[in-house]
Amino acid sequence: NAGVTQTPKFQVLKTGQSMTLQCAQDMNHEYMSWYRQDPGMGLRLIHYSVGAGITDQGEVPNGYNVSRSTTEDFPLRLLSAAPSQTSVYFCASSYSRGATDTQYFGPGTRLTVL
Amino acid sequence: QQPVQSPQAVILREGEDAVINCSSSKALYSVHWYRQKHGEAPVFLMILLKGGEQKGHEKISASFNEKKQQSSLYLTASQLSYSGTYFCGTEIRSSNTGKLIFGQGTTLQVKP
């Protein structure tokens, strides 16, 4: 198993550009989520999904969109990048409910918005 | 809703003990603990699901006091490999959403 994979590893954007961060898992996990990590702020939940076709907002959803058309993939879209979105983004998955099951994290995407 | 961790940072010598606390203002359903090395992804340590539960992982153990809405992570006889940032994650009981919210992290540095 590859586990949780994320692409790209690094990305530089200009303000106003859009892009999609990819996340995929091959463990047949139902629950997937996106976090952003900033110094001193810990891991903040952006969006999460409890299964294909079902998504919901986390703590900091503004400026981000998600969809879950398959069990394996959970892409995160930045609609119009802003410098405040400069961060490290982690995707995570678990077999069942996020709160009661082990979370497996991807390697992260380091995003810089100029 | 973000749980509060204390202390923010700890510096230890090898062999010393440390306690990291995680508390919430709301009733909790579960508490997770993860460790993150610099430049890497967080890695699972343990989950505690019920009040009063205590779990162990090598020389790292944790307790969960449901009534006090807090959890503590105990690192005994620390090793250099314990260095990193520790995060607690919690689900608010009333939310029933299954989503996991993390604290701001506690940085642990173990020196020789």
PDB file of C-alpha atoms in Angstrom:
ATOM      1  CA  ASN A   1       0.000   0.000   0.000  1.00  0.00           C
ATOM      2  CA  ALA A   2       1.180   3.509  -0.810  1.00  0.00           C
ATOM      3  CA  GLY A   3      -0.895   4.896   2.096  1.00  0.00           C
ATOM      4  CA  VAL A   4      -1.842   8.560   1.736  1.00  0.00           C
ATOM      5  CA  THR A   5      -0.180  10.397  -1.132  1.00  0.00           C
ATOM      6  CA  GLN A   6      -0.178  14.114  -1.841  1.00  0.00           C
ATOM      7  CA  THR A   7       0.903  16.069  -4.882  1.00  0.00           C
ATOM      8  CA  PRO A   8       2.662  18.347  -5.431  1.00  0.00           C
ATOM      9  CA  LYS A   9       5.216  18.428  -2.600  1.00  0.00           C
ATOM     10  CA  PHE A  10       5.994  22.097  -3.184  1.00  0.00           C
ATOM     11  CA  GLN A  11       4.117  24.839  -5.012  1.00  0.00           C
ATOM     12  CA  VAL A  12       4.564  28.564  -5.521  1.00  0.00           C
ATOM     13  CA  LEU A  13       1.571  30.608  -6.659  1.00  0.00           C
ATOM     14  CA  LYS A  14       0.910  34.227  -7.379  1.00  0.00           C
ATOM     15  CA  THR A  15      -1.935  36.031  -5.656  1.00  0.00           C
ATOM     16  CA  GLY A  16      -5.193  35.356  -7.460  1.00  0.00           C
ATOM     17  CA  GLN A  17      -4.147  32.113  -9.102  1.00  0.00           C
ATOM     18  CA  SER A  18      -6.125  28.948  -8.512  1.00  0.00           C
ATOM     19  CA  MET A  19      -4.880  25.425  -8.079  1.00  0.00           C
ATOM     20  CA  THR A  20      -5.807  21.994  -6.795  1.00  0.00           C
ATOM     21  CA  LEU A  21      -3.897  20.027  -4.191  1.00  0.00           C
ATOM     22  CA  GLN A  22      -4.277  16.318  -4.771  1.00  0.00           C
ATOM     23  CA  CYS A  23      -4.784  13.683  -2.089  1.00  0.00           C
ATOM     24  CA  ALA A  24      -5.296   9.975  -2.620  1.00  0.00           C
ATOM     25  CA  GLN A  25      -5.378   6.907  -0.379  1.00  0.00           C
ATOM     26  CA  ASP A  26      -5.407   3.231  -1.258  1.00  0.00           C
ATOM     27  CA  MET A  27      -6.567   1.854   2.105  1.00  0.00           C
ATOM     28  CA  ASN A  28     -10.318   2.007   1.385  1.00  0.00           C
ATOM     29  CA  HIS A  29     -10.764   4.606   4.118  1.00  0.00           C
ATOM     30  CA  GLU A  30     -14.121   6.300   4.435  1.00  0.00           C
ATOM     31  CA  TYR A  31     -13.022   9.389   6.333  1.00  0.00           C
ATOM     32  CA  MET A  32     -10.674  11.952   4.769  1.00  0.00           C
ATOM     33  CA  SER A  33      -9.716  15.436   5.826  1.00  0.00           C
ATOM     34  CA  TRP A  34      -7.534  18.418   5.008  1.00  0.00           C
ATOM     35  CA  TYR A  35      -5.509  20.371   7.572  1.00  0.00           C
ATOM     36  CA  ARG A  36      -3.281  23.370   7.287  1.00  0.00           C
ATOM     37  CA  GLN A  37      -0.319  23.891   9.566  1.00  0.00           C
ATOM     38  CA  ASP A  38       1.075  27.302  10.437  1.00  0.00           C
ATOM     39  CA  PRO A  39       3.736  28.103  13.058  1.00  0.00           C
ATOM     40  CA  GLY A  40       2.196  28.326  16.532  1.00  0.00           C
ATOM     41  CA  MET A  41      -1.298  27.460  15.249  1.00  0.00           C
ATOM     42  CA  GLY A  42      -1.119  23.699  15.223  1.00  0.00           C
ATOM     43  CA  LEU A  43      -3.171  21.709  12.726  1.00  0.00           C
ATOM     44  CA  ARG A  44      -6.386  23.413  11.693  1.00  0.00           C
ATOM     45  CA  LEU A  45      -9.155  21.488   9.974  1.00  0.00           C
ATOM     46  CA  ILE A  46     -10.207  22.934   6.606  1.00  0.00           C
ATOM     47  CA  HIS A  47     -12.719  20.410   5.232  1.00  0.00           C
ATOM     48  CA  TYR A  48     -13.511  16.782   5.822  1.00  0.00           C
ATOM     49  CA  SER A  49     -15.488  13.963   4.249  1.00  0.00           C
ATOM     50  CA  VAL A  50     -17.180  10.961   5.839  1.00  0.00           C
ATOM     51  CA  GLY A  51     -17.596   9.142   2.537  1.00  0.00           C
ATOM     52  CA  ALA A  52     -17.896   9.550  -1.219  1.00  0.00           C
ATOM     53  CA  GLY A  53     -20.288  12.373  -2.057  1.00  0.00           C
ATOM     54  CA  ILE A  54     -20.330  13.783   1.491  1.00  0.00           C
ATOM     55  CA  THR A  55     -18.224  16.737   2.596  1.00  0.00           C
ATOM     56  CA  ASP A  56     -18.434  19.313   5.359  1.00  0.00           C
ATOM     57  CA  GLN A  57     -16.602  22.355   6.638  1.00  0.00           C
ATOM     58  CA  GLY A  58     -13.986  22.397   9.341  1.00  0.00           C
ATOM     59  CA  GLU A  59     -12.568  25.292  11.344  1.00  0.00           C
ATOM     60  CA  VAL A  60     -11.086  27.355   8.496  1.00  0.00           C
ATOM     61  CA  PRO A  61     -12.983  26.573   5.243  1.00  0.00           C
ATOM     62  CA  ASN A  62     -13.013  30.033   3.633  1.00  0.00           C
ATOM     63  CA  GLY A  63     -11.153  30.203   0.332  1.00  0.00           C
ATOM     64  CA  TYR A  64     -11.130  26.428  -0.167  1.00  0.00           C
ATOM     65  CA  ASN A  65     -13.421  23.974  -1.941  1.00  0.00           C
ATOM     66  CA  VAL A  66     -13.504  20.189  -1.816  1.00  0.00           C
ATOM     67  CA  SER A  67     -15.364  17.361  -3.473  1.00  0.00           C
ATOM     68  CA  ARG A  68     -15.332  13.596  -2.971  1.00  0.00           C
ATOM     69  CA  SER A  69     -16.426  11.764  -6.083  1.00  0.00           C
ATOM     70  CA  THR A  70     -14.571   8.558  -5.196  1.00  0.00           C
ATOM     71  CA  THR A  71     -13.514   6.868  -1.974  1.00  0.00           C
ATOM     72  CA  GLU A  72      -9.847   7.176  -2.938  1.00  0.00           C
ATOM     73  CA  ASP A  73      -9.515  10.865  -3.847  1.00  0.00           C
ATOM     74  CA  PHE A  74     -10.136  14.073  -1.931  1.00  0.00           C
ATOM     75  CA  PRO A  75      -8.763  17.129  -3.812  1.00  0.00           C
ATOM     76  CA  LEU A  76      -8.538  20.570  -2.219  1.00  0.00           C
ATOM     77  CA  ARG A  77      -9.106  23.559  -4.477  1.00  0.00           C
ATOM     78  CA  LEU A  78      -7.840  27.061  -3.821  1.00  0.00           C
ATOM     79  CA  LEU A  79     -10.181  29.363  -5.688  1.00  0.00           C
ATOM     80  CA  SER A  80      -8.120  32.572  -5.677  1.00  0.00           C
ATOM     81  CA  ALA A  81      -4.871  32.209  -3.778  1.00  0.00           C
ATOM     82  CA  ALA A  82      -3.953  34.784  -1.146  1.00  0.00           C
ATOM     83  CA  PRO A  83      -0.703  35.242   0.827  1.00  0.00           C
ATOM     84  CA  SER A  84      -2.606  34.200   3.967  1.00  0.00           C
ATOM     85  CA  GLN A  85      -2.926  30.738   2.434  1.00  0.00           C
ATOM     86  CA  THR A  86       0.815  30.230   2.551  1.00  0.00           C
ATOM     87  CA  SER A  87       1.079  27.115   4.687  1.00  0.00           C
ATOM     88  CA  VAL A  88       1.834  23.410   4.821  1.00  0.00           C
ATOM     89  CA  TYR A  89      -1.206  21.348   3.892  1.00  0.00           C
ATOM     90  CA  PHE A  90      -1.756  17.835   5.181  1.00  0.00           C
ATOM     91  CA  CYS A  91      -4.312  15.337   4.000  1.00  0.00           C
ATOM     92  CA  ALA A  92      -5.346  12.573   6.412  1.00  0.00           C
ATOM     93  CA  SER A  93      -7.551   9.517   6.249  1.00  0.00           C
ATOM     94  CA  SER A  94      -9.011   6.914   8.581  1.00  0.00           C
ATOM     95  CA  TYR A  95     -11.063   3.769   8.189  1.00  0.00           C
ATOM     96  CA  SER A  96     -14.086   5.195   9.990  1.00  0.00           C
ATOM     97  CA  ARG A  97     -15.040   8.256  12.002  1.00  0.00           C
ATOM     98  CA  GLY A  98     -12.136  10.651  12.304  1.00  0.00           C
ATOM     99  CA  ALA A  99     -12.556  11.090  16.021  1.00  0.00           C
ATOM    100  CA  THR A 100     -12.427   7.398  16.946  1.00  0.00           C
ATOM    101  CA  ASP A 101      -9.947   5.963  14.496  1.00  0.00           C
ATOM    102  CA  THR A 102      -6.264   6.313  13.715  1.00  0.00           C
ATOM    103  CA  GLN A 103      -5.523   9.152  11.326  1.00  0.00           C
ATOM    104  CA  TYR A 104      -2.932   8.447   8.620  1.00  0.00           C
ATOM    105  CA  PHE A 105      -1.329  11.619   7.323  1.00  0.00           C
ATOM    106  CA  GLY A 106       0.135  12.255   3.897  1.00  0.00           C
ATOM    107  CA  PRO A 107       3.616  13.801   3.527  1.00  0.00           C
ATOM    108  CA  GLY A 108       2.242  17.315   3.066  1.00  0.00           C
ATOM    109  CA  THR A 109       2.291  20.046   0.412  1.00  0.00           C
ATOM    110  CA  ARG A 110       4.253  23.194   1.131  1.00  0.00           C
ATOM    111  CA  LEU A 111       2.472  26.111  -0.550  1.00  0.00           C
ATOM    112  CA  THR A 112       3.813  29.634  -0.926  1.00  0.00           C
ATOM    113  CA  VAL A 113       1.604  32.420  -2.254  1.00  0.00           C
ATOM    114  CA  LEU A 114       3.426  35.532  -3.390  1.00  0.00           C
TER     115      LEU A 114
ATOM    116  CA  GLN B   1     -13.288  24.694  20.046  1.00  0.00           C
ATOM    117  CA  GLN B   2      -9.580  24.117  19.652  1.00  0.00           C
ATOM    118  CA  PRO B   3      -8.204  22.262  22.688  1.00  0.00           C
ATOM    119  CA  VAL B   4      -5.505  24.023  24.680  1.00  0.00           C
ATOM    120  CA  GLN B   5      -2.153  22.352  25.229  1.00  0.00           C
ATOM    121  CA  SER B   6       0.371  23.153  27.939  1.00  0.00           C
ATOM    122  CA  PRO B   7       3.195  23.776  28.144  1.00  0.00           C
ATOM    123  CA  GLN B   8       3.989  25.236  24.722  1.00  0.00           C
ATOM    124  CA  ALA B   9       7.567  23.989  24.870  1.00  0.00           C
ATOM    125  CA  VAL B  10       9.672  21.667  27.011  1.00  0.00           C
ATOM    126  CA  ILE B  11      13.417  21.071  27.102  1.00  0.00           C
ATOM    127  CA  LEU B  12      14.635  17.892  28.780  1.00  0.00           C
ATOM    128  CA  ARG B  13      17.795  15.911  29.314  1.00  0.00           C
ATOM    129  CA  GLU B  14      17.808  12.265  28.321  1.00  0.00           C
ATOM    130  CA  GLY B  15      16.229  10.146  31.019  1.00  0.00           C
ATOM    131  CA  GLU B  16      14.016  12.894  32.423  1.00  0.00           C
ATOM    132  CA  ASP B  17      10.226  12.760  32.499  1.00  0.00           C
ATOM    133  CA  ALA B  18       7.683  15.128  30.989  1.00  0.00           C
ATOM    134  CA  VAL B  19       3.928  15.682  31.070  1.00  0.00           C
ATOM    135  CA  ILE B  20       1.948  17.395  28.323  1.00  0.00           C
ATOM    136  CA  ASN B  21      -1.606  18.475  29.056  1.00  0.00           C
ATOM    137  CA  CYS B  22      -4.588  18.933  26.767  1.00  0.00           C
ATOM    138  CA  SER B  23      -7.805  20.544  27.948  1.00  0.00           C
ATOM    139  CA  SER B  24     -11.125  21.589  26.462  1.00  0.00           C
ATOM    140  CA  SER B  25     -13.945  23.850  27.550  1.00  0.00           C
ATOM    141  CA  LYS B  26     -16.476  21.383  26.133  1.00  0.00           C
ATOM    142  CA  ALA B  27     -17.296  17.756  26.909  1.00  0.00           C
ATOM    143  CA  LEU B  28     -15.081  15.404  24.935  1.00  0.00           C
ATOM    144  CA  TYR B  29     -15.799  12.123  23.213  1.00  0.00           C
ATOM    145  CA  SER B  30     -12.260  11.084  22.468  1.00  0.00           C
ATOM    146  CA  VAL B  31      -8.658  12.284  22.618  1.00  0.00           C
ATOM    147  CA  HIS B  32      -5.900  11.481  20.140  1.00  0.00           C
ATOM    148  CA  TRP B  33      -2.163  12.012  20.549  1.00  0.00           C
ATOM    149  CA  TYR B  34       0.246  12.451  17.626  1.00  0.00           C
ATOM    150  CA  ARG B  35       3.941  13.255  17.317  1.00  0.00           C
ATOM    151  CA  GLN B  36       5.498  15.200  14.460  1.00  0.00           C
ATOM    152  CA  LYS B  37       9.201  15.333  13.652  1.00  0.00           C
ATOM    153  CA  HIS B  38      10.509  18.417  11.910  1.00  0.00           C
ATOM    154  CA  GLY B  39       9.611  18.412   8.217  1.00  0.00           C
ATOM    155  CA  GLU B  40       7.541  15.238   8.494  1.00  0.00           C
ATOM    156  CA  ALA B  41       3.885  14.301   8.818  1.00  0.00           C
ATOM    157  CA  PRO B  42       2.246  13.712  12.214  1.00  0.00           C
ATOM    158  CA  VAL B  43       2.340  10.109  13.368  1.00  0.00           C
ATOM    159  CA  PHE B  44      -0.281   8.415  15.527  1.00  0.00           C
ATOM    160  CA  LEU B  45       0.586   7.558  19.137  1.00  0.00           C
ATOM    161  CA  MET B  46      -2.713   6.584  20.771  1.00  0.00           C
ATOM    162  CA  ILE B  47      -6.451   7.180  21.144  1.00  0.00           C
ATOM    163  CA  LEU B  48      -8.394   7.353  24.391  1.00  0.00           C
ATOM    164  CA  LEU B  49     -12.135   6.898  24.067  1.00  0.00           C
ATOM    165  CA  LYS B  50     -13.695   6.820  27.512  1.00  0.00           C
ATOM    166  CA  GLY B  51     -13.362   8.783  30.721  1.00  0.00           C
ATOM    167  CA  GLY B  52     -10.673   7.558  33.069  1.00  0.00           C
ATOM    168  CA  GLU B  53      -9.022   5.490  30.382  1.00  0.00           C
ATOM    169  CA  GLN B  54      -5.287   5.129  30.365  1.00  0.00           C
ATOM    170  CA  LYS B  55      -3.179   3.703  27.569  1.00  0.00           C
ATOM    171  CA  GLY B  56       0.493   3.057  27.049  1.00  0.00           C
ATOM    172  CA  HIS B  57       2.902   2.963  24.146  1.00  0.00           C
ATOM    173  CA  GLU B  58       6.430   1.890  25.150  1.00  0.00           C
ATOM    174  CA  LYS B  59       7.462   4.513  27.711  1.00  0.00           C
ATOM    175  CA  ILE B  60       4.745   6.902  26.611  1.00  0.00           C
ATOM    176  CA  SER B  61       1.342   6.709  28.255  1.00  0.00           C
ATOM    177  CA  ALA B  62      -1.724   8.895  28.489  1.00  0.00           C
ATOM    178  CA  SER B  63      -4.788   9.424  30.616  1.00  0.00           C
ATOM    179  CA  PHE B  64      -8.187  10.862  29.799  1.00  0.00           C
ATOM    180  CA  ASN B  65     -10.323  12.421  32.510  1.00  0.00           C
ATOM    181  CA  GLU B  66     -13.738  12.799  30.942  1.00  0.00           C
ATOM    182  CA  LYS B  67     -15.203  14.776  33.841  1.00  0.00           C
ATOM    183  CA  LYS B  68     -12.395  17.329  33.788  1.00  0.00           C
ATOM    184  CA  GLN B  69     -12.398  17.394  29.969  1.00  0.00           C
ATOM    185  CA  GLN B  70      -8.684  16.925  29.832  1.00  0.00           C
ATOM    186  CA  SER B  71      -5.983  14.480  28.866  1.00  0.00           C
ATOM    187  CA  SER B  72      -2.337  14.173  29.803  1.00  0.00           C
ATOM    188  CA  LEU B  73       0.543  12.550  27.924  1.00  0.00           C
ATOM    189  CA  TYR B  74       3.328  11.104  30.069  1.00  0.00           C
ATOM    190  CA  LEU B  75       6.822  10.581  28.666  1.00  0.00           C
ATOM    191  CA  THR B  76       9.071   8.695  31.059  1.00  0.00           C
ATOM    192  CA  ALA B  77      12.837   8.264  30.836  1.00  0.00           C
ATOM    193  CA  SER B  78      12.877  10.378  27.683  1.00  0.00           C
ATOM    194  CA  GLN B  79      15.071   9.446  24.743  1.00  0.00           C
ATOM    195  CA  LEU B  80      16.543  11.639  22.007  1.00  0.00           C
ATOM    196  CA  SER B  81      14.014  10.096  19.613  1.00  0.00           C
ATOM    197  CA  TYR B  82      11.152  11.622  21.618  1.00  0.00           C
ATOM    198  CA  SER B  83      12.027  15.089  20.329  1.00  0.00           C
ATOM    199  CA  GLY B  84       9.326  16.640  18.181  1.00  0.00           C
ATOM    200  CA  THR B  85       6.003  18.409  18.411  1.00  0.00           C
ATOM    201  CA  TYR B  86       3.137  16.659  20.176  1.00  0.00           C
ATOM    202  CA  PHE B  87      -0.467  17.321  19.242  1.00  0.00           C
ATOM    203  CA  CYS B  88      -3.652  16.326  20.963  1.00  0.00           C
ATOM    204  CA  GLY B  89      -6.794  15.992  18.879  1.00  0.00           C
ATOM    205  CA  THR B  90     -10.330  15.951  20.211  1.00  0.00           C
ATOM    206  CA  GLU B  91     -13.922  15.523  19.115  1.00  0.00           C
ATOM    207  CA  ILE B  92     -16.497  17.655  20.847  1.00  0.00           C
ATOM    208  CA  ARG B  93     -19.126  15.291  22.212  1.00  0.00           C
ATOM    209  CA  SER B  94     -22.112  17.391  21.238  1.00  0.00           C
ATOM    210  CA  SER B  95     -20.955  17.786  17.640  1.00  0.00           C
ATOM    211  CA  ASN B  96     -21.393  14.118  16.736  1.00  0.00           C
ATOM    212  CA  THR B  97     -19.653  14.833  13.452  1.00  0.00           C
ATOM    213  CA  GLY B  98     -16.602  12.660  13.898  1.00  0.00           C
ATOM    214  CA  LYS B  99     -14.314  15.537  12.973  1.00  0.00           C
ATOM    215  CA  LEU B 100     -11.032  15.838  14.808  1.00  0.00           C
ATOM    216  CA  ILE B 101      -9.790  19.208  16.050  1.00  0.00           C
ATOM    217  CA  PHE B 102      -6.151  19.578  17.107  1.00  0.00           C
ATOM    218  CA  GLY B 103      -4.467  21.723  19.703  1.00  0.00           C
ATOM    219  CA  GLN B 104      -1.667  24.146  18.898  1.00  0.00           C
ATOM    220  CA  GLY B 105       1.061  21.641  19.763  1.00  0.00           C
ATOM    221  CA  THR B 106       3.791  21.234  22.384  1.00  0.00           C
ATOM    222  CA  THR B 107       7.410  21.237  21.240  1.00  0.00           C
ATOM    223  CA  LEU B 108       9.609  18.773  23.111  1.00  0.00           C
ATOM    224  CA  GLN B 109      13.397  18.880  22.828  1.00  0.00           C
ATOM    225  CA  VAL B 110      15.462  16.138  24.443  1.00  0.00           C
ATOM    226  CA  LYS B 111      19.151  16.903  24.867  1.00  0.00           C
ATOM    227  CA  PRO B 112      21.968  14.418  25.515  1.00  0.00           C
TER     228      PRO B 112
END
